[in-house]
Amino acid sequence: MLGILVRQTCGTFADEEQMMDKYRIPRHHSNVHFSQHSVFIRKLYTTMLHIAQSAENFKTPIPSTYSQTLIQLYTGWLVDHVSKVDRELAALLIGKAPDSELERDVVLPPDLVVPISYSQFLASDNASLQDRNLFEKLKRMLRLKEYGKEEEKKKLLGVAKAKAKSLQHQQPRKDSGQMNPNMNMNMNMGMNMNQMNMFNAMNMPMNMNMNMNQNMNMNMFNAMNMNMNMAGGM
């Protein structure tokens, strides 16, 4: 029941604030309206958390005294806000919003819809760490799932996965001023073979220099062809 009451209250506030934004209600009214919504939500959350903690600690049904506390809270809201500020909003919406929208009932949302006014408060310097922790604690205790949070998490997770996949398939940039390491290794192998052939040729008898030079040139030619073929294969 406490969760239903919180969802209905916040859903109604969120609906009013969306209409104020949609139909361009003057700023002087919307600022006052948003501020009062935010203050009431803080009072409601504090009361709800106290009730939920008491019920959890003592493992008993909620005492009737808490019912009276909630009745007093909402009675004061009806007198201070609904009969004054909401009535002024209704007058401002006449002629701007169609009658069908003004007369419709606000459907109880399945998830907790956080009004813009309270989201702005939590993001402002006026909100303490205790305010933010209180909000999160209440959601956990009443098992309230915040509307849009799961979709936002899935969207962020999808973006992260897409980035990781892109980085995984991204090829390293080729720099024309740098030699491919594999090509460099192949050239070194060819140079070592040529150096060995030259060393052998210098130690052979003079009458065999011509044949060795031919063999050396052939080996150099073969080494160059091997490098070119291996480089072409890469």
Coordinates of C-alpha atoms in Angstrom, one line a residue:
M1 CA 0.0 0.0 0.0
L2 CA 2.8 2.4 0.8
G3 CA 4.4 1.8 -2.6
I4 CA 1.1 2.5 -4.3
L5 CA 0.6 5.7 -2.5
V6 CA 4.1 6.9 -3.4
R7 CA 3.7 5.9 -7.1
Q8 CA 0.3 7.6 -7.3
T9 CA 1.5 10.9 -5.7
C10 CA 4.6 11.1 -7.8
G11 CA 2.8 10.1 -11.0
T12 CA 0.2 12.9 -10.4
F13 CA 2.9 15.5 -9.8
A14 CA 4.9 14.4 -12.9
D15 CA 1.7 14.7 -15.0
E16 CA 1.0 18.2 -13.7
E17 CA 4.6 19.3 -14.4
Q18 CA 4.5 17.9 -17.9
M19 CA 1.4 19.9 -18.6
M20 CA 3.0 23.1 -17.3
D21 CA 5.9 22.5 -19.7
K22 CA 3.7 21.5 -22.6
Y23 CA 1.3 24.4 -22.4
R24 CA 4.0 27.0 -21.5
I25 CA 2.6 28.0 -18.1
P26 CA 4.3 31.3 -16.9
R27 CA 7.6 30.8 -15.1
H28 CA 6.5 32.6 -11.9
H29 CA 3.8 30.0 -11.4
S30 CA 5.7 26.9 -12.4
N31 CA 8.6 27.8 -10.2
V32 CA 6.4 28.0 -7.1
H33 CA 4.5 24.8 -8.2
F34 CA 7.7 22.8 -8.7
S35 CA 9.1 24.0 -5.4
Q36 CA 6.0 22.9 -3.4
H37 CA 6.0 19.5 -5.1
S38 CA 9.6 18.9 -4.2
V39 CA 9.1 19.9 -0.6
F40 CA 6.0 17.6 -0.2
I41 CA 7.9 14.7 -1.8
R42 CA 10.7 15.0 0.8
K43 CA 8.1 15.0 3.6
L44 CA 6.3 12.0 2.1
Y45 CA 9.5 10.1 1.6
T46 CA 10.6 10.8 5.2
T47 CA 7.3 9.6 6.6
M48 CA 7.1 6.5 4.4
L49 CA 10.7 5.5 5.3
H50 CA 9.9 5.8 9.0
I51 CA 6.8 3.7 8.6
A52 CA 8.5 1.1 6.5
Q53 CA 11.4 0.8 8.9
S54 CA 9.1 0.3 11.9
A55 CA 7.1 -2.4 10.1
E56 CA 10.3 -4.2 9.1
N57 CA 11.9 -4.0 12.5
F58 CA 9.0 -5.2 14.5
K59 CA 7.6 -7.6 11.9
T60 CA 4.1 -6.4 12.7
P61 CA 1.3 -4.7 10.7
I62 CA 1.5 -1.0 10.4
P63 CA 0.0 0.7 13.5
S64 CA -3.1 2.8 13.0
T65 CA -1.2 5.8 14.3
Y66 CA 0.8 5.9 11.1
S67 CA -2.5 6.0 9.1
Q68 CA -3.4 9.2 11.0
T69 CA 0.0 10.7 10.2
L70 CA -0.5 10.1 6.5
I71 CA -4.1 11.5 6.7
Q72 CA -2.8 14.7 8.4
L73 CA 0.0 15.0 5.8
Y74 CA -2.4 14.8 2.8
T75 CA -5.0 17.0 4.5
G76 CA -2.5 19.7 4.9
W77 CA -1.5 19.3 1.3
L78 CA -5.1 19.7 0.1
V79 CA -5.5 22.9 2.1
D80 CA -2.2 24.5 1.3
H81 CA -1.6 23.4 -2.3
V82 CA -4.6 21.8 -4.0
S83 CA -7.1 24.4 -3.1
K84 CA -4.8 27.3 -4.0
V85 CA -1.9 26.5 -6.4
D86 CA -3.6 23.7 -8.3
R87 CA -6.7 25.8 -8.7
E88 CA -4.6 28.6 -10.1
L89 CA -2.9 26.1 -12.6
A90 CA -6.4 25.0 -13.7
A91 CA -7.3 28.6 -14.5
L92 CA -4.1 29.1 -16.5
L93 CA -4.7 25.9 -18.5
I94 CA -8.2 26.9 -19.6
G95 CA -8.1 27.9 -23.2
K96 CA -4.7 26.3 -23.7
A97 CA -5.3 22.6 -22.9
P98 CA -8.4 20.8 -24.3
D99 CA -11.1 19.8 -21.8
S100 CA -10.4 16.1 -22.4
E101 CA -6.9 16.5 -21.0
L102 CA -8.1 18.6 -18.0
E103 CA -10.8 16.1 -17.1
R104 CA -8.9 12.9 -17.6
D105 CA -7.8 10.7 -14.6
V106 CA -4.1 10.0 -14.0
V107 CA -3.5 6.3 -14.4
L108 CA -1.4 4.7 -11.7
P109 CA 2.0 4.0 -13.3
P110 CA 3.5 0.5 -12.8
D111 CA 6.9 2.1 -12.0
L112 CA 7.9 5.1 -9.9
V113 CA 7.8 8.2 -12.1
V114 CA 10.1 10.8 -10.5
P115 CA 8.7 14.3 -11.1
I116 CA 11.0 16.8 -12.8
S117 CA 10.9 19.0 -9.7
Y118 CA 12.4 16.3 -7.5
S119 CA 14.9 15.3 -10.1
Q120 CA 16.1 18.9 -10.3
F121 CA 16.3 19.1 -6.6
L122 CA 18.4 16.0 -6.3
A123 CA 20.8 17.3 -9.0
S124 CA 21.0 20.8 -7.3
D125 CA 23.4 22.0 -4.6
N126 CA 20.5 22.2 -2.2
A127 CA 20.3 18.4 -2.0
S128 CA 22.5 16.8 0.6
L129 CA 24.0 13.4 0.4
Q130 CA 21.4 12.3 3.0
D131 CA 18.6 13.4 0.7
R132 CA 19.9 11.3 -2.2
N133 CA 20.5 8.3 0.1
L134 CA 17.1 8.6 1.6
F135 CA 15.5 8.5 -1.9
E136 CA 17.5 5.4 -2.9
K137 CA 16.8 3.7 0.5
L138 CA 13.1 4.2 0.1
K139 CA 13.1 2.7 -3.3
R140 CA 14.8 -0.4 -2.0
M141 CA 12.6 -0.8 1.0
L142 CA 9.3 -0.4 -0.9
R143 CA 10.7 -2.3 -3.9
L144 CA 10.0 0.6 -6.3
K145 CA 11.5 0.4 -9.8
E146 CA 12.2 3.8 -11.2
Y147 CA 10.6 4.4 -14.6
G148 CA 13.2 4.8 -17.3
K149 CA 16.2 3.6 -15.3
E150 CA 16.3 0.1 -16.8
E151 CA 16.0 1.4 -20.3
E152 CA 18.8 3.9 -19.6
K153 CA 21.0 1.1 -18.3
K154 CA 20.4 -1.1 -21.3
K155 CA 21.1 1.8 -23.6
L156 CA 24.4 2.6 -21.9
L157 CA 25.4 -1.1 -21.9
G158 CA 24.6 -1.3 -25.7
V159 CA 26.8 1.8 -26.4
A160 CA 29.7 0.3 -24.3
K161 CA 29.4 -3.0 -26.2
A162 CA 29.4 -1.3 -29.5
K163 CA 32.5 0.7 -28.6
A164 CA 34.3 -2.4 -27.5
K165 CA 33.4 -4.3 -30.6
S166 CA 34.6 -1.3 -32.8
L167 CA 37.9 -1.2 -31.0
Q168 CA 38.4 -4.9 -31.3
H169 CA 37.9 -4.8 -35.1
Q170 CA 39.8 -1.6 -35.7
Q171 CA 43.0 -2.2 -37.7
P172 CA 46.2 -0.4 -36.6
R173 CA 47.0 2.6 -38.7
K174 CA 49.7 2.0 -41.3
D175 CA 52.4 4.6 -41.3
S176 CA 54.2 5.1 -44.7
G177 CA 57.3 6.2 -42.8
Q178 CA 57.6 2.9 -40.9
M179 CA 58.5 -0.5 -42.3
N180 CA 56.3 -3.5 -41.7
P181 CA 58.1 -5.7 -39.1
N182 CA 57.5 -8.8 -41.1
M183 CA 59.0 -7.2 -44.2
N184 CA 62.0 -6.0 -42.2
M185 CA 62.6 -9.6 -40.9
N186 CA 62.4 -11.0 -44.4
M187 CA 64.9 -8.4 -45.7
N188 CA 67.3 -9.2 -42.8
M189 CA 67.1 -12.9 -43.6
G190 CA 68.0 -12.1 -47.3
M191 CA 70.9 -9.9 -46.2
N192 CA 72.3 -12.6 -44.0
M193 CA 72.2 -15.1 -46.8
N194 CA 74.0 -12.7 -49.2
Q195 CA 76.7 -11.9 -46.6
M196 CA 77.4 -15.6 -46.1
N197 CA 77.6 -16.2 -49.8
M198 CA 80.0 -13.2 -50.2
F199 CA 82.2 -14.6 -47.3
N200 CA 82.4 -18.0 -49.0
A201 CA 83.2 -16.5 -52.3
M202 CA 86.2 -14.6 -50.8
N203 CA 87.6 -17.8 -49.4
M204 CA 87.2 -19.9 -52.6
P205 CA 90.1 -20.3 -55.1
M206 CA 90.4 -17.5 -57.6
N207 CA 89.5 -19.8 -60.6
M208 CA 86.1 -20.4 -58.9
N209 CA 85.3 -16.7 -58.4
M210 CA 83.3 -16.4 -61.6
N211 CA 81.2 -19.4 -60.7
M212 CA 80.7 -18.2 -57.1
N213 CA 79.8 -14.7 -58.3
Q214 CA 77.2 -16.3 -60.6
N215 CA 75.9 -18.4 -57.6
M216 CA 75.9 -15.3 -55.3
N217 CA 74.0 -13.3 -57.9
M218 CA 71.6 -16.1 -58.2
N219 CA 71.2 -16.4 -54.5
M220 CA 70.7 -12.6 -54.2
F221 CA 68.2 -12.7 -57.0
N222 CA 66.3 -15.6 -55.3
A223 CA 66.4 -13.8 -51.9
M224 CA 65.0 -10.7 -53.5
N225 CA 62.3 -12.7 -55.2
M226 CA 61.5 -14.4 -51.9
N227 CA 61.2 -11.0 -50.1
M228 CA 59.0 -9.6 -52.9
N229 CA 56.8 -12.7 -52.8
M230 CA 56.5 -12.7 -49.0
A231 CA 55.8 -9.0 -49.0
G232 CA 53.2 -9.4 -51.7
G233 CA 51.5 -12.2 -49.7
M234 CA 51.2 -9.8 -46.7

